Short mmCIF file of C-alpha atoms and ligand atoms in Angstrom, two decimals:
data_model
loop_
_atom_site.label_atom_id
_atom_site.label_comp_id
_atom_site.label_asym_id
_atom_site.label_seq_id
_atom_site.Cartn_x
_atom_site.Cartn_y
_atom_site.Cartn_z
CA MET L 30 104.80 -24.17 4.75
CA LYS L 31 103.48 -27.36 6.18
CA LEU L 32 106.22 -27.40 8.78
CA PHE L 33 105.46 -23.83 9.84
CA LYS L 34 101.89 -24.60 10.25
CA LYS L 35 102.62 -27.75 12.28
CA SER L 36 104.99 -25.85 14.56
CA LEU L 37 102.25 -23.12 14.95
CA LEU L 38 99.79 -25.67 16.12
CA LYS L 39 102.33 -27.26 18.48
CA SER L 40 103.16 -23.98 20.22
CA LEU L 41 100.18 -21.77 20.71
CA TRP L 42 101.01 -18.85 22.95
CA VAL L 43 98.05 -17.47 24.67
CA PHE L 44 97.29 -13.90 25.64
CA HIS L 45 94.53 -13.44 28.19
CA LEU L 46 92.25 -10.55 27.50
CA PRO L 47 89.67 -9.88 30.21
CA LEU L 48 86.82 -7.56 29.17
CA SER L 49 85.22 -6.85 32.50
CA PRO L 50 84.36 -10.45 33.36
CA CYS L 51 83.18 -11.50 36.81
CA ASN L 52 86.61 -13.06 37.25
CA ASN L 53 85.48 -16.66 37.43
CA CYS L 54 86.45 -17.42 33.85
CA ASP L 55 89.87 -15.95 34.46
CA ILE L 56 90.38 -18.17 37.56
CA GLU L 57 89.40 -21.16 35.42
CA ILE L 58 91.91 -20.25 32.69
CA VAL L 59 94.64 -19.91 35.24
CA ASP L 60 93.45 -23.21 36.60
CA ALA L 61 93.98 -24.85 33.23
CA LEU L 62 97.57 -23.84 33.34
CA THR L 63 98.27 -25.33 36.81
CA PRO L 64 100.26 -28.56 37.18
CA ARG L 65 97.10 -30.63 37.41
CA TYR L 66 96.17 -29.96 33.84
CA ASP L 67 99.52 -28.80 32.50
CA LEU L 68 98.81 -27.16 29.16
CA GLU L 69 102.56 -26.92 28.50
CA ARG L 70 102.41 -30.56 27.30
CA PHE L 71 100.79 -29.14 24.18
CA GLY L 72 103.21 -26.28 24.02
CA ILE L 73 100.60 -23.81 25.29
CA GLN L 74 102.02 -20.91 27.24
CA LEU L 75 100.55 -17.86 28.86
CA VAL L 76 102.42 -14.81 27.57
CA GLY L 77 102.20 -11.26 28.92
CA SER L 78 102.59 -9.35 25.80
CA ILE L 79 100.19 -9.18 22.82
CA ARG L 80 103.19 -9.08 20.41
CA HIS L 81 104.10 -12.63 21.53
CA ALA L 82 100.62 -14.11 21.30
CA ASP L 83 99.05 -16.49 18.77
CA VAL L 84 95.73 -16.89 20.54
CA LEU L 85 93.59 -14.23 22.25
CA LEU L 86 91.51 -15.58 25.08
CA VAL L 87 88.64 -13.29 25.49
CA THR L 88 86.56 -13.41 28.67
CA GLY L 89 83.62 -11.29 29.75
CA VAL L 90 81.36 -8.76 28.11
CA PRO L 91 82.54 -5.82 26.07
CA ASN L 92 81.38 -2.50 27.45
CA TYR L 93 81.51 1.09 26.17
CA LYS L 94 84.85 1.72 27.69
CA ASN L 95 86.68 -1.19 26.29
CA TRP L 96 85.05 -2.45 23.20
CA GLN L 97 87.18 -0.44 20.78
CA LYS L 98 90.29 -1.49 22.67
CA VAL L 99 89.63 -5.14 21.73
CA LYS L 100 89.79 -4.23 18.07
CA TYR L 101 92.93 -2.16 18.77
CA LEU L 102 94.62 -5.05 20.59
CA TYR L 103 93.70 -7.57 17.88
CA GLU L 104 95.25 -5.37 15.22
CA GLN L 105 98.49 -5.19 17.28
CA ALA L 106 98.89 -8.93 17.43
CA PRO L 107 101.19 -10.38 14.79
CA LYS L 108 99.24 -12.51 12.39
CA PRO L 109 98.22 -15.32 12.20
CA CYS L 110 96.29 -14.70 15.50
CA PHE L 111 93.13 -16.45 16.56
CA VAL L 112 90.45 -15.37 19.02
CA VAL L 113 88.88 -17.77 21.42
CA ALA L 114 85.84 -16.69 23.46
CA VAL L 115 85.76 -18.25 26.87
CA GLY L 116 82.62 -18.26 28.88
CA THR L 117 79.00 -17.58 28.14
CA CYS L 118 79.65 -13.82 28.47
CA ALA L 119 82.13 -13.74 25.72
CA CYS L 120 80.20 -16.18 23.60
CA GLY L 121 76.87 -14.36 23.52
CA ARG L 122 76.77 -11.99 26.47
CA GLY L 123 74.42 -14.34 28.38
CA MET L 124 72.24 -12.47 30.75
CA PHE L 125 73.90 -9.17 29.94
CA LYS L 126 72.53 -9.29 26.45
CA ASP L 127 70.25 -6.31 26.79
CA SER L 128 72.25 -4.59 29.34
CA LEU L 129 72.43 -0.83 28.78
CA ASN L 130 76.28 -0.63 29.09
CA SER L 131 77.17 -3.35 26.66
CA PRO L 132 77.20 -2.28 22.99
CA CYS L 133 77.80 -5.55 21.17
CA ASN L 134 79.10 -9.11 21.16
CA VAL L 135 82.79 -10.00 20.99
CA ASP L 136 82.33 -11.62 17.59
CA GLU L 137 80.87 -8.48 16.20
CA ILE L 138 84.23 -6.66 17.00
CA VAL L 139 86.87 -9.34 16.08
CA PRO L 140 86.55 -12.65 14.17
CA VAL L 141 86.17 -15.43 16.77
CA SER L 142 87.54 -18.84 15.82
CA MET L 143 86.21 -20.88 18.78
CA TYR L 144 83.54 -20.46 21.34
CA ILE L 145 83.81 -22.28 24.76
CA PRO L 146 80.51 -21.80 26.61
CA GLY L 147 79.95 -22.35 30.30
CA CYS L 148 79.57 -20.05 33.28
CA PRO L 149 82.37 -20.62 33.94
CA PRO L 150 83.63 -23.37 31.66
CA LYS L 151 85.61 -26.09 33.54
CA PRO L 152 89.39 -26.39 32.73
CA GLU L 153 88.53 -29.56 30.94
CA ALA L 154 86.15 -27.71 28.68
CA ILE L 155 88.79 -25.09 27.90
CA ILE L 156 91.39 -27.74 27.10
CA SER L 157 88.92 -29.54 24.81
CA GLY L 158 88.07 -26.30 23.18
CA VAL L 159 91.68 -25.57 22.49
CA VAL L 160 92.16 -29.11 21.10
CA LYS L 161 89.18 -28.60 18.88
CA LEU L 162 90.63 -25.31 17.63
CA VAL L 163 93.94 -27.14 16.76
CA GLU L 164 91.96 -29.83 14.90
CA ARG L 165 90.01 -27.28 12.98
CA LEU L 166 93.24 -25.46 12.04
CA LYS L 167 94.74 -28.79 11.01
CA SER L 168 91.92 -29.56 8.61
CA ASN L 169 92.18 -26.08 7.19
CA LYS L 170 88.65 -24.97 8.00
CA LEU L 171 89.79 -21.54 9.13
CA MET Y 23 134.90 3.95 -10.07
CA ARG Y 24 137.23 2.57 -12.70
CA THR Y 25 140.35 3.27 -10.68
CA VAL Y 26 138.84 1.42 -7.77
CA VAL Y 27 138.25 -1.60 -9.93
CA VAL Y 28 141.66 -1.55 -11.47
CA SER Y 29 143.44 -1.17 -8.10
CA ILE Y 30 141.40 -4.05 -6.68
CA PHE Y 31 142.42 -6.14 -9.64
CA ILE Y 32 146.06 -5.15 -9.16
CA ILE Y 33 145.98 -6.04 -5.52
CA PHE Y 34 144.31 -9.29 -6.34
CA LEU Y 35 146.97 -10.16 -8.94
CA SER Y 36 149.82 -9.26 -6.54
CA ALA Y 37 148.19 -11.43 -3.92
CA VAL Y 38 148.24 -14.49 -6.08
CA SER Y 39 151.37 -16.62 -5.98
CA PHE Y 40 151.84 -20.20 -6.71
CA ALA Y 41 152.59 -22.46 -3.86
CA ARG Y 42 155.30 -25.03 -4.16
CA GLU Y 43 154.71 -28.55 -2.99
CA VAL Y 44 157.46 -30.35 -1.22
CA LYS Y 45 157.76 -33.86 0.06
CA VAL Y 46 159.74 -34.28 3.15
CA LYS Y 47 160.84 -37.36 4.97
CA VAL Y 48 160.98 -37.63 8.63
CA ILE Y 49 161.96 -40.32 11.02
CA ALA Y 50 160.27 -40.15 14.33
CA SER Y 51 158.55 -42.20 16.91
CA GLU Y 52 154.77 -42.64 16.56
CA GLU Y 53 154.16 -40.67 19.73
CA ASN Y 54 155.91 -37.57 18.60
CA ILE Y 55 154.08 -37.50 15.31
CA ALA Y 56 150.74 -37.99 16.99
CA ARG Y 57 151.55 -35.14 19.33
CA TYR Y 58 152.57 -33.01 16.41
CA LEU Y 59 149.39 -33.77 14.52
CA ALA Y 60 147.31 -33.02 17.59
CA ASN Y 61 148.96 -29.71 18.29
CA ARG Y 62 150.07 -28.55 14.82
CA GLU Y 63 152.82 -26.48 16.13
CA VAL Y 64 156.06 -28.22 16.64
CA VAL Y 65 157.72 -28.62 13.25
CA LYS Y 66 160.92 -27.16 12.10
CA TYR Y 67 161.70 -27.14 8.43
CA THR Y 68 165.32 -27.26 7.30
CA SER Y 69 165.87 -27.75 3.59
CA GLY Y 70 164.30 -31.03 2.69
CA THR Y 71 164.00 -32.73 6.03
CA ILE Y 72 161.90 -31.76 8.94
CA VAL Y 73 162.86 -32.21 12.47
CA VAL Y 74 160.04 -33.04 14.82
CA SER Y 75 160.80 -31.46 18.12
CA CYS Y 76 158.28 -30.60 20.73
CA GLY Y 77 159.83 -27.55 22.19
CA GLU Y 78 160.50 -25.20 19.33
CA GLN Y 79 157.77 -23.37 17.60
CA ILE Y 80 157.54 -22.20 14.01
CA LEU Y 81 154.84 -19.97 12.48
CA PRO Y 82 152.27 -22.04 10.66
CA THR Y 83 152.15 -19.49 7.85
CA GLU Y 84 155.73 -20.24 6.89
CA ILE Y 85 155.20 -23.85 6.43
CA GLY Y 86 151.81 -25.28 5.67
CA TYR Y 87 150.09 -28.01 7.51
CA GLY Y 88 151.54 -31.34 6.22
CA LYS Y 89 149.61 -34.38 5.32
CA ILE Y 90 151.05 -37.89 5.87
CA ILE Y 91 151.17 -39.60 2.46
CA GLU Y 92 153.32 -42.55 3.33
CA LYS Y 93 154.21 -44.43 6.48
CA LYS Y 94 156.86 -47.19 6.87
CA LEU Y 95 157.97 -49.03 9.91
CA LEU Y 96 161.74 -49.21 10.25
CA PRO Y 97 163.53 -52.18 11.81
CA THR Y 98 164.87 -49.95 14.54
CA GLY Y 99 161.42 -49.58 15.90
CA GLU Y 100 160.88 -45.99 14.63
CA THR Y 101 158.60 -45.01 11.83
CA GLU Y 102 159.43 -43.18 8.66
CA PHE Y 103 156.80 -40.65 7.62
CA VAL Y 104 156.62 -38.89 4.31
CA PHE Y 105 154.80 -35.58 4.61
CA CYS Y 106 153.47 -33.55 1.77
CA TYR Y 107 153.86 -29.79 2.47
CA THR Y 108 152.75 -26.72 0.74
CA ILE Y 109 155.36 -24.03 1.16
CA ARG Y 110 154.36 -20.43 1.06
CA ASP Y 111 156.73 -17.65 0.62
CA LYS Y 112 157.07 -15.19 3.45
CA HIS Y 113 156.03 -11.94 1.76
CA THR Y 114 153.40 -12.97 -0.64
CA PHE Y 115 149.90 -14.07 0.07
CA HIS Y 116 148.75 -17.41 -1.02
CA ILE Y 117 145.21 -16.80 -2.43
CA ALA Y 118 144.18 -20.42 -2.32
CA GLY Y 119 145.17 -20.58 1.28
CA ILE Y 120 143.28 -17.45 2.14
CA VAL Y 121 140.14 -18.74 0.37
CA GLU Y 122 140.61 -22.09 2.01
CA ASP Y 123 140.94 -20.45 5.45
CA LEU Y 124 137.90 -18.29 4.74
CA PHE Y 125 135.76 -21.33 3.89
CA LYS Y 126 137.05 -23.21 6.89
CA ASN Y 127 136.21 -20.33 9.18
CA LEU Y 128 132.80 -19.86 7.64
CA PHE Y 129 132.21 -23.61 8.05
CA TYR Y 130 133.26 -23.34 11.69
CA TYR Y 131 131.01 -20.30 12.25
CA ILE Y 132 127.91 -21.39 10.33
CA ILE Y 133 127.78 -25.17 10.48
CA PHE Y 134 129.75 -27.20 12.95
CA PRO Y 135 130.58 -25.69 16.25
CA GLY Y 136 128.83 -22.49 15.21
CA MET Y 137 125.27 -21.53 14.34
CA LEU Y 138 123.58 -24.74 13.30
CA PHE Y 139 125.12 -26.95 15.93
CA SER Y 140 124.71 -24.53 18.75
CA ILE Y 141 121.06 -23.95 17.85
CA VAL Y 142 120.39 -27.73 17.90
CA PHE Y 143 122.45 -28.15 21.13
CA SER Y 144 120.70 -25.24 22.84
CA ILE Y 145 117.28 -26.57 21.85
CA LEU Y 146 118.03 -29.87 23.39
CA ILE Y 147 119.51 -28.38 26.59
CA SER Y 148 116.66 -25.97 27.13
CA TRP Y 149 114.29 -28.89 26.62
CA VAL Y 150 116.11 -30.56 29.53
CA ASP Y 151 115.64 -27.48 31.51
CA ARG Y 152 111.87 -27.25 30.77
CA LYS Y 153 111.30 -30.93 31.30
CA LEU Y 154 113.17 -30.98 34.59
CA THR Y 155 111.30 -27.78 35.69
CA ALA Y 156 108.07 -29.55 34.89
CA ARG Y 157 108.98 -32.65 36.80
CA ILE Y 158 109.91 -30.60 39.81
CA GLN Y 159 106.52 -28.99 39.71
CA TYR Y 160 104.80 -32.43 39.24
CA ARG Y 161 103.92 -31.75 35.62
CA GLN Y 162 104.37 -33.73 32.47
CA GLY Y 163 106.37 -31.16 30.59
CA PRO Y 164 106.74 -30.40 26.90
CA PRO Y 165 107.82 -32.75 24.17
CA ILE Y 166 111.43 -32.88 23.18
CA LEU Y 167 111.16 -30.73 20.15
CA GLN Y 168 109.11 -28.07 21.84
CA ASN Y 169 111.73 -25.32 21.53
CA LEU Y 170 112.17 -26.15 17.87
CA TYR Y 171 108.46 -25.72 17.27
CA ASP Y 172 108.49 -22.45 19.16
CA LEU Y 173 111.36 -21.22 17.05
CA LEU Y 174 109.90 -22.22 13.74
CA LYS Y 175 106.56 -20.75 14.66
CA LEU Y 176 108.19 -17.43 15.62
CA LEU Y 177 110.16 -17.45 12.37
CA SER Y 178 107.01 -17.78 10.33
CA LYS Y 179 105.00 -15.06 12.06
CA GLU Y 180 104.58 -11.50 11.21
CA VAL Y 181 107.06 -8.96 12.50
CA VAL Y 182 105.48 -5.85 13.97
CA VAL Y 183 107.82 -2.84 14.27
CA PRO Y 184 106.22 -0.07 16.34
CA ASP Y 185 105.86 3.34 14.75
CA ILE Y 186 107.50 5.18 17.56
CA ALA Y 187 110.49 2.81 17.67
CA GLN Y 188 114.02 3.72 16.52
CA GLN Y 189 113.50 1.24 13.85
CA TRP Y 190 116.87 0.12 12.57
CA LEU Y 191 118.31 -0.18 16.17
CA PHE Y 192 115.25 -2.09 17.15
CA ILE Y 193 115.79 -4.58 14.31
CA ILE Y 194 119.55 -4.86 14.32
CA SER Y 195 120.16 -5.35 18.09
CA PRO Y 196 118.71 -8.94 18.38
CA ILE Y 197 120.70 -9.84 15.30
CA ILE Y 198 124.01 -8.58 16.81
CA ALA Y 199 123.15 -10.37 20.07
CA PHE Y 200 122.46 -13.61 18.22
CA SER Y 201 125.74 -13.45 16.26
CA CYS Y 202 127.65 -12.66 19.42
CA ALA Y 203 126.13 -15.72 21.10
CA VAL Y 204 127.02 -17.94 18.12
CA LEU Y 205 130.59 -16.55 18.09
CA VAL Y 206 131.00 -17.41 21.87
CA SER Y 207 129.61 -20.83 21.25
CA SER Y 208 131.93 -21.54 18.29
CA ILE Y 209 135.07 -20.27 20.11
CA ILE Y 210 134.24 -22.43 23.19
CA TRP Y 211 133.36 -25.52 21.19
CA LEU Y 212 136.56 -25.24 19.07
CA VAL Y 213 138.62 -25.03 22.20
CA ILE Y 214 136.98 -28.12 23.57
CA ILE Y 215 137.52 -30.03 20.36
CA SER Y 216 141.21 -29.11 20.11
CA PRO Y 217 143.10 -26.69 22.30
CA SER Y 218 145.22 -25.61 19.30
CA TYR Y 219 142.35 -23.34 18.19
CA SER Y 220 142.88 -21.25 21.30
CA PHE Y 221 144.49 -17.85 20.81
CA VAL Y 222 146.00 -15.34 23.17
CA GLY Y 223 143.33 -13.44 25.07
CA ASP Y 224 140.40 -15.53 24.02
CA VAL Y 225 138.99 -15.63 27.54
CA ILE Y 226 138.76 -11.83 27.44
CA VAL Y 227 137.12 -11.97 24.04
CA VAL Y 228 134.55 -14.36 25.22
CA ILE Y 229 133.82 -12.27 28.30
CA TYR Y 230 133.30 -9.19 26.16
CA LEU Y 231 131.13 -11.00 23.66
CA MET Y 232 128.98 -12.23 26.49
CA THR Y 233 128.66 -8.70 27.71
CA ILE Y 234 127.64 -7.42 24.33
CA ILE Y 235 124.54 -9.62 24.47
CA PRO Y 236 122.70 -7.89 27.37
CA VAL Y 237 123.96 -4.50 26.11
CA MET Y 238 122.22 -5.22 22.86
CA PHE Y 239 119.09 -6.26 24.64
CA ILE Y 240 119.19 -2.99 26.50
CA LEU Y 241 119.63 -1.01 23.23
CA GLY Y 242 116.78 -2.92 21.55
CA GLY Y 243 114.44 -2.55 24.48
CA SER Y 244 115.06 1.14 24.80
CA ALA Y 245 114.70 1.63 21.06
CA SER Y 246 111.20 0.12 21.13
CA GLY Y 247 109.78 3.20 22.68
CA ASN Y 248 107.50 1.29 25.08
CA VAL Y 249 107.22 2.54 28.61
CA ILE Y 250 107.19 -0.92 30.15
CA ALA Y 251 110.16 -1.81 28.13
CA GLY Y 252 111.80 1.26 29.56
CA ILE Y 253 111.28 -0.06 33.11
CA GLY Y 254 112.73 -3.40 31.97
CA VAL Y 255 115.77 -1.68 30.47
CA SER Y 256 116.41 0.23 33.66
CA ARG Y 257 116.31 -3.00 35.58
CA GLU Y 258 118.53 -4.76 33.06
CA ILE Y 259 121.15 -1.96 33.34
CA LYS Y 260 121.15 -2.22 37.17
CA LEU Y 261 121.39 -6.02 36.87
CA LEU Y 262 124.34 -5.69 34.51
CA LEU Y 263 126.05 -3.25 36.87
CA SER Y 264 125.49 -5.62 39.76
CA TYR Y 265 126.76 -8.87 38.45
CA GLU Y 266 129.56 -7.80 36.08
CA LEU Y 267 131.97 -6.76 38.74
CA PRO Y 268 131.97 -9.93 40.86
CA LEU Y 269 131.87 -12.03 37.66
CA ILE Y 270 135.03 -10.63 36.31
CA THR Y 271 136.76 -10.64 39.65
CA SER Y 272 135.91 -14.32 40.13
CA LEU Y 273 137.08 -15.13 36.57
CA LEU Y 274 140.47 -13.62 37.51
CA VAL Y 275 141.15 -16.68 39.67
CA PRO Y 276 141.75 -19.20 36.81
CA MET Y 277 143.84 -16.66 34.95
CA ILE Y 278 145.96 -16.11 38.04
CA LYS Y 279 146.31 -19.82 38.70
CA SER Y 280 147.53 -20.50 35.16
CA SER Y 281 149.08 -17.02 34.61
CA SER Y 282 147.64 -16.82 31.17
CA VAL Y 283 144.56 -15.46 29.34
CA LYS Y 284 144.44 -18.38 26.94
CA PHE Y 285 141.94 -21.22 27.12
CA ALA Y 286 144.56 -23.76 26.22
CA ASP Y 287 146.71 -22.89 29.19
CA ILE Y 288 143.86 -22.54 31.65
CA THR Y 289 142.51 -25.96 30.72
CA THR Y 290 145.73 -27.61 31.80
CA ALA Y 291 145.50 -26.14 35.26
CA SER Y 292 142.79 -27.70 37.43
CA VAL Y 293 141.55 -24.67 39.28
CA ILE Y 294 138.76 -26.28 41.28
CA SER Y 295 140.99 -28.39 43.40
CA SER Y 296 142.10 -25.33 45.44
CA ILE Y 297 140.07 -23.40 48.03
CA SER Y 298 140.17 -20.15 46.01
CA GLY Y 299 139.02 -22.15 42.96
CA ILE Y 300 135.95 -23.56 44.70
CA VAL Y 301 135.01 -20.13 46.12
CA SER Y 302 135.28 -18.37 42.84
CA PHE Y 303 133.50 -21.18 40.96
CA ILE Y 304 130.43 -20.76 43.25
CA VAL Y 305 130.55 -16.99 42.79
CA ALA Y 306 130.85 -17.44 38.99
CA ILE Y 307 127.84 -19.80 38.95
CA ILE Y 308 125.70 -17.22 40.77
CA CYS Y 309 126.93 -14.42 38.45
CA PHE Y 310 126.22 -16.52 35.37
CA VAL Y 311 122.70 -17.29 36.50
CA ALA Y 312 122.15 -13.59 36.60
CA LYS Y 313 123.76 -13.20 33.18
CA VAL Y 314 121.57 -15.81 31.59
CA GLY Y 315 118.56 -14.08 33.21
CA ILE Y 316 116.76 -17.05 34.65
CA VAL Y 317 114.39 -16.94 37.52
CA PRO Y 318 115.96 -15.52 40.61
CA PHE Y 319 117.36 -12.71 38.47
CA ASP Y 320 114.82 -12.29 35.73
CA VAL Y 321 113.58 -8.86 36.88
CA SER Y 322 114.07 -7.36 33.42
CA GLU Y 323 111.80 -9.84 31.74
CA ALA Y 324 109.31 -10.53 34.60
CA GLU Y 325 106.38 -12.13 32.67
CA THR Y 326 103.94 -11.57 35.54
CA GLU Y 327 104.58 -7.95 36.39
CA LEU Y 328 106.15 -6.35 33.32
CA ALA Y 329 104.60 -8.58 30.69
CA GLY Y 330 107.81 -9.55 28.99
CA GLY Y 331 109.47 -6.30 30.04
CA ILE Y 332 112.40 -5.56 27.90
CA PHE Y 333 111.22 -7.70 25.01
CA ILE Y 334 107.51 -6.59 25.11
CA GLU Y 335 107.44 -5.05 21.65
CA TYR Y 336 109.37 -7.84 19.92
CA SER Y 337 107.46 -10.23 17.68
CA GLY Y 338 107.96 -12.92 15.08
CA PHE Y 339 111.40 -13.48 13.74
CA LEU Y 340 113.12 -11.01 16.09
CA LEU Y 341 111.58 -12.57 19.15
CA GLY Y 342 112.70 -15.91 17.88
CA LEU Y 343 116.26 -14.57 17.63
CA ILE Y 344 116.08 -13.31 21.16
CA LYS Y 345 114.67 -16.61 22.55
CA ILE Y 346 117.37 -18.71 20.76
CA THR Y 347 120.09 -16.25 21.91
CA LYS Y 348 119.02 -16.78 25.51
CA GLN Y 349 118.99 -20.54 24.96
CA ILE Y 350 122.46 -20.56 23.43
CA LEU Y 351 123.76 -18.51 26.33
CA PHE Y 352 122.02 -20.95 28.78
CA SER Y 353 123.58 -23.95 27.10
CA ILE Y 354 127.06 -22.44 26.66
CA THR Y 355 127.69 -20.98 30.16
CA PRO Y 356 128.14 -24.36 31.90
CA LEU Y 357 130.71 -25.19 29.17
CA PHE Y 358 132.53 -21.98 29.79
CA LEU Y 359 132.61 -22.54 33.49
CA ILE Y 360 133.90 -26.10 33.11
CA ILE Y 361 136.67 -25.01 30.74
CA LEU Y 362 137.84 -22.35 33.10
CA TYR Y 363 137.64 -24.36 36.34
CA TRP Y 364 137.18 -28.03 35.92
CA PHE Y 365 138.45 -29.20 32.54
CA LYS Y 366 141.07 -31.87 33.47
CA GLY Y 367 139.98 -35.43 33.14
CA PRO Y 368 138.83 -37.96 30.56
CA TRP Y 369 136.28 -36.87 28.02
CA TYR Y 370 133.38 -38.91 29.45
CA SER Y 371 133.78 -37.09 32.77
CA PHE Y 372 133.11 -33.93 30.80
CA ILE Y 373 129.57 -34.87 30.17
CA LEU Y 374 129.01 -35.53 33.82
CA LYS Y 375 130.49 -32.22 34.87
CA TYR Y 376 128.25 -30.45 32.34
CA ALA Y 377 125.23 -32.24 33.72
CA VAL Y 378 126.17 -31.29 37.29
CA VAL Y 379 126.56 -27.54 36.47
CA LEU Y 380 123.38 -27.58 34.39
CA ILE Y 381 121.39 -29.18 37.17
CA ILE Y 382 122.74 -26.69 39.70
CA PHE Y 383 121.48 -23.92 37.32
CA ILE Y 384 118.07 -25.57 36.99
CA ILE Y 385 117.67 -26.22 40.76
CA LEU Y 386 118.66 -22.60 41.52
CA ARG Y 387 116.01 -21.50 39.06
CA ASN Y 388 113.25 -23.67 40.45
CA THR Y 389 113.84 -23.13 44.14
CA ASN Y 390 114.13 -19.38 44.35
CA PRO Y 391 111.62 -16.61 44.02
CA ARG Y 392 112.27 -13.59 41.87
CA LEU Y 393 114.44 -11.08 43.70
CA LYS Y 394 113.74 -7.35 43.72
CA ILE Y 395 116.36 -5.17 41.94
CA VAL Y 396 117.40 -3.65 45.26
CA GLN Y 397 117.98 -7.03 46.78
CA ILE Y 398 119.98 -8.15 43.67
CA THR Y 399 122.21 -5.06 43.86
CA LYS Y 400 122.73 -5.58 47.60
CA LEU Y 401 123.39 -9.27 47.20
CA PHE Y 402 126.03 -8.75 44.53
CA TRP Y 403 127.78 -5.76 45.86
CA TYR Y 404 127.85 -6.41 49.55
CA LEU Y 405 128.00 -10.19 49.65
CA VAL Y 406 129.19 -11.81 46.43
CA PHE Y 407 131.78 -9.18 45.42
CA PRO Y 408 133.71 -9.30 48.70
CA ILE Y 409 133.70 -13.07 48.56
CA SER Y 410 135.10 -13.00 45.12
CA LEU Y 411 137.74 -10.46 46.19
CA ILE Y 412 138.76 -12.83 48.92
CA SER Y 413 139.10 -15.65 46.45
CA VAL Y 414 141.39 -13.49 44.36
CA VAL Y 415 143.56 -12.73 47.31
CA LEU Y 416 143.66 -16.46 48.23
CA ALA Y 417 144.66 -17.19 44.60
CA LEU Y 418 147.42 -14.61 44.76
CA ILE Y 419 148.75 -16.19 48.06
CA GLY Y 420 148.58 -19.60 46.36
CA VAL Y 421 145.94 -21.39 48.36
S1 SF4 Q 503 80.68 -16.51 31.71
FE1 SF4 Q 503 79.97 -16.63 33.81
S2 SF4 Q 503 81.91 -16.98 34.95
FE2 SF4 Q 503 82.45 -16.26 32.92
S3 SF4 Q 503 82.70 -14.01 33.17
FE3 SF4 Q 503 80.61 -14.41 32.45
S4 SF4 Q 503 79.45 -14.51 34.34
FE4 SF4 Q 503 81.54 -14.73 34.97
#
C-alpha cells in the first residue's frame, strides 16, 4: 500500500478544467509545463482525458451553465482524485463573488484539496502549491 | 460428469510411462561437444554409444537432452565424455517430460525473457526515451523509475468501465494486446539467447502477433462507445492499412536473402551489407515508428486534439496495461530489426546497434511534427511502398 501511495505521489497526472476563466490562469498553467519549469521532473504530466487524471486543476468561476458539469466530471474521474483550485477566481470567486451569473464557489461543488491564490498565480506559485499538496498527502492529512 | 473424470484419468494413466536412464560414452573433440551443447541438435544414438556428428539431425523427443556427468582427457588429445540420457519411447508420452516442458515454458513466458524481464527492460528503455526527449528540449527529464511509478499508480487506481461500453470486449482487449507483446518479446529474446529456440516460421508468427496489438487497441477503442475514441479508431485503422503493406514487403528482403522464414537462418545472413538490405532497413524503421505509434504517426492518440483518442475511456489497471504494452513494443522493435538485418558480429556490438536504432527512433520522434492521416496514407502508399518494392526486386536480382 505504501508503495502504491508513493508511486501516486511521484506521478500525478493533471487534467486541466477551465470554468470560464479569463484565460490568464490557463496560460500560467501551460507555462508551468514548459521546459523552463519542467514539471515532468516530478512526474507531473498534462493529460487530455479525465479518465487518466489524478489531479483536477480548476480555474475560473463556475457559472450556471457549467457548475453541474464540474460535479459530473469529478464523478467520472477514477479515484483517488484531488482537486486543486488555481487562481483567485477558483479559490473564492474574487471580484465575481456577488455576480448574478455565478451560483457558488468551486469548493461548494467538489472537495478542494489545495488552493493556489493569485490573479494569475505565477508558475512558481503553482509548482509550490503542487509540492505542498504532495507533502500534505504524504503526511496523510487528506 | 463421471465418465469425463474416468476418461481423463485413463488418458492420464496411459500417458504415464517410465523413462529409462542410460549412460553413454562418447569420444570427441572438445569443439564438437561444445557445438553440440550449444545447438542441441546433432546427436545420433546407436545402442549404447553416441556418435557426435554435426550434419545429421535426430528428433530431440526420441533421445532426451544429455547431461555431461564425467569428463576425461585421453592421451590422444581427445576427450572422453560420459553423458546421462533419459530415453523416451516413441509412442508413449513421458509425463515428467511434459510437466518439465510446461514449467520451463511457463518460466520463459512469465519470468525470464517474458513478462517480468520485458517489463523491467521496457521501463528502462522508455526512460531513456523520455530522458533524451527532455534533454533535446532543454529540460531536466523524469527520474529513472518514472515509468515504474506510473505503472504502479495506474495499477492501484480505480477502473471505470463506461455504461454504454461493450464491457467484456473493452476489458479483454488490452489484456490480449499485453499478452501478445509479452509473447513477441519472449520469442525474440529466446532467439537472441540461443538460436536453437528458433522454429520454422517464427518470423511470420512475430509479424502476426505484432499486428494483433493494434487490432486489439482498435477493438477496445470502438468497444468503449465514446465518440472521440471512434475518431481515434478510424484513424488507427487507416494507419494500420497504410504501414502494414510496406512493412511486410520490406521484411521480405531478409527472408529472400536467407531463403528462410526462421530467425536462426536469418541471423546468419548479414542483410544490411547489401543495397537492398539498406533500403528495406530504412523502410522498415519508418514503418515500425508508425507501428509503435510515436510522434510523427500518433494521430490515433493525439493528446492535444483527441484527448487520448483511442484510449480516452481507459483508466486504472487497463490503462496501465496499454501503456506497458506500448513500451514493450517500443523496446522490442529495435531488437526485431537488428535480428532481421544486422545480427552478425560479437555480442558487445549488439548493444551498440541497439542504441543506434533506438536513437534513430527517438530523433525521428523529436524532430517531426504530427502528420495528418491523409499525409500518412500518401507517404506510405505513394512513396514508401514503391521503395520497398524496389528493394524486394533488388534482393531478387541479388544486389
Ligand atoms: S484568477 Fe485572475 S487570472 Fe485567473 S481566471 Fe480569475 S481573473 Fe483570470
